[in-house]
């Protein structure tokens, strides 16, 4: 089919054995249909008359309706959507998430809406346990799909606008066009939506990095509409994106993102209080409130492992301390600090304690002059969390009694140095504590495997080539064997190599005892002369009193070979 209609791609689209012919007006449509029918007849391909329609203003394709207004969901598929039963098993949840993913082009912020439901696809429980947050997100997905947003056909002669936003678990983008009628009333026509879920490492990004990632996601998704076009506006609710073009210092990750952003010189970044402003009032009310977009069960255990190891009945409160920086006594050579002010917040609902702590993980510290931290302290009545918030990274501080086990576990992955262990703990486990580098170096020093096999930097010497410009001045020697016994009762071969000429001398010998090797060396050097330097490995056939007498100061032993 693709080969048959290769020259008709301007007005023909093919999906397996289905064919759609489209035109701008009836006259050209008649001409196009005639060409299509002639091509089918020429290749002896019959058509199904029951599924054939001509001169239609709208067609239904793959669950969507294509009309002059744009692309919308086939309304026939949404008739009984309110009567759908909520998924009760992992397999049913997988089907629902797959359906929502297929409709994601009409579901703004699809990744964020499906995040609390997505991890239930792999649940091992026979019956899924629904939380209020999951119910709300499920209902929001249903309500937004019911609205049946129409994605309009783009007007290439009109200005485009892009809106981007980021949350704790996903980034989203919306491409739209604004039109103003004669009365001054503005109308927004949506062109497309894009969203992407954040992986565990991306969730630890600072808010600025997340917003920049959302911007690059939108620019990449709608590249064909925005690149090289007339100037377009980019709306964001994060002011820092306005100043990225004048920032002097950036991380390598942000520079890679900026490489994409700078390829769109026609973009004008505009700050608005909330990206949801581009949505109609009716549609924006269907989204869950931001306060409810909190971590779900799977991530709570990953972010706060120490909490879930403890008895949650003893968790009473979180101590939140606010200060300009941390004390030198607390964190050596990493931060500076003043006095600490404590503020205790009671946690009425123990189950929401990790969610309360996660609020501080997502706090934007870019424009805040004070850093935030939480202190852990286990007493008879309560358990408190220690949490450090930096400009770009957030860490959990484990109990002091558990730190040695954490370091030993990190060091066991390859037996690297202290920096390798600290990097693994910070990046993979999201933990940190004062003087962690000193503790890691102590673990490395105490490791018996490292003491036995590791090469110290002080005693390390790189390999160097051997140079010799005088024949017979420098020889290297070694033994080959044992081989099968020859008729002369020999089992080994003595090998000598002249470094200058690469001339090789081979002599058969019956064994590799020191006396036999010394006798053969005297025989060889009596003919060609004694060299100044002889190299060998540290085998017993070379390192002995007999050869020391024969070689005197000429014999040099290299590193032992295994």
Short mmCIF file of C-alpha atoms in Angstrom, two decimals, residues 77-87 138-139 142-143 146:
data_model
loop_
_atom_site.label_atom_id
_atom_site.label_comp_id
_atom_site.label_asym_id
_atom_site.label_seq_id
_atom_site.Cartn_x
_atom_site.Cartn_y
_atom_site.Cartn_z
CA UNK A 77 -16.47 5.61 22.99
CA UNK A 78 -17.43 7.90 25.88
CA UNK A 79 -21.15 7.12 26.13
CA UNK A 80 -20.96 4.86 29.21
CA UNK A 81 -17.68 6.10 30.68
CA UNK A 82 -19.36 7.08 33.97
CA UNK A 83 -20.52 3.51 34.51
CA UNK A 84 -17.04 2.02 34.16
CA UNK A 85 -15.99 -0.05 37.13
CA UNK A 86 -12.83 1.06 38.87
CA UNK A 87 -9.92 -1.36 38.38
CA UNK A 138 -8.88 8.52 38.62
CA UNK A 139 -11.96 10.74 38.63
CA UNK A 142 -12.43 10.43 33.57
CA UNK A 143 -13.78 13.99 33.83
CA UNK A 146 -15.35 13.43 29.08
#
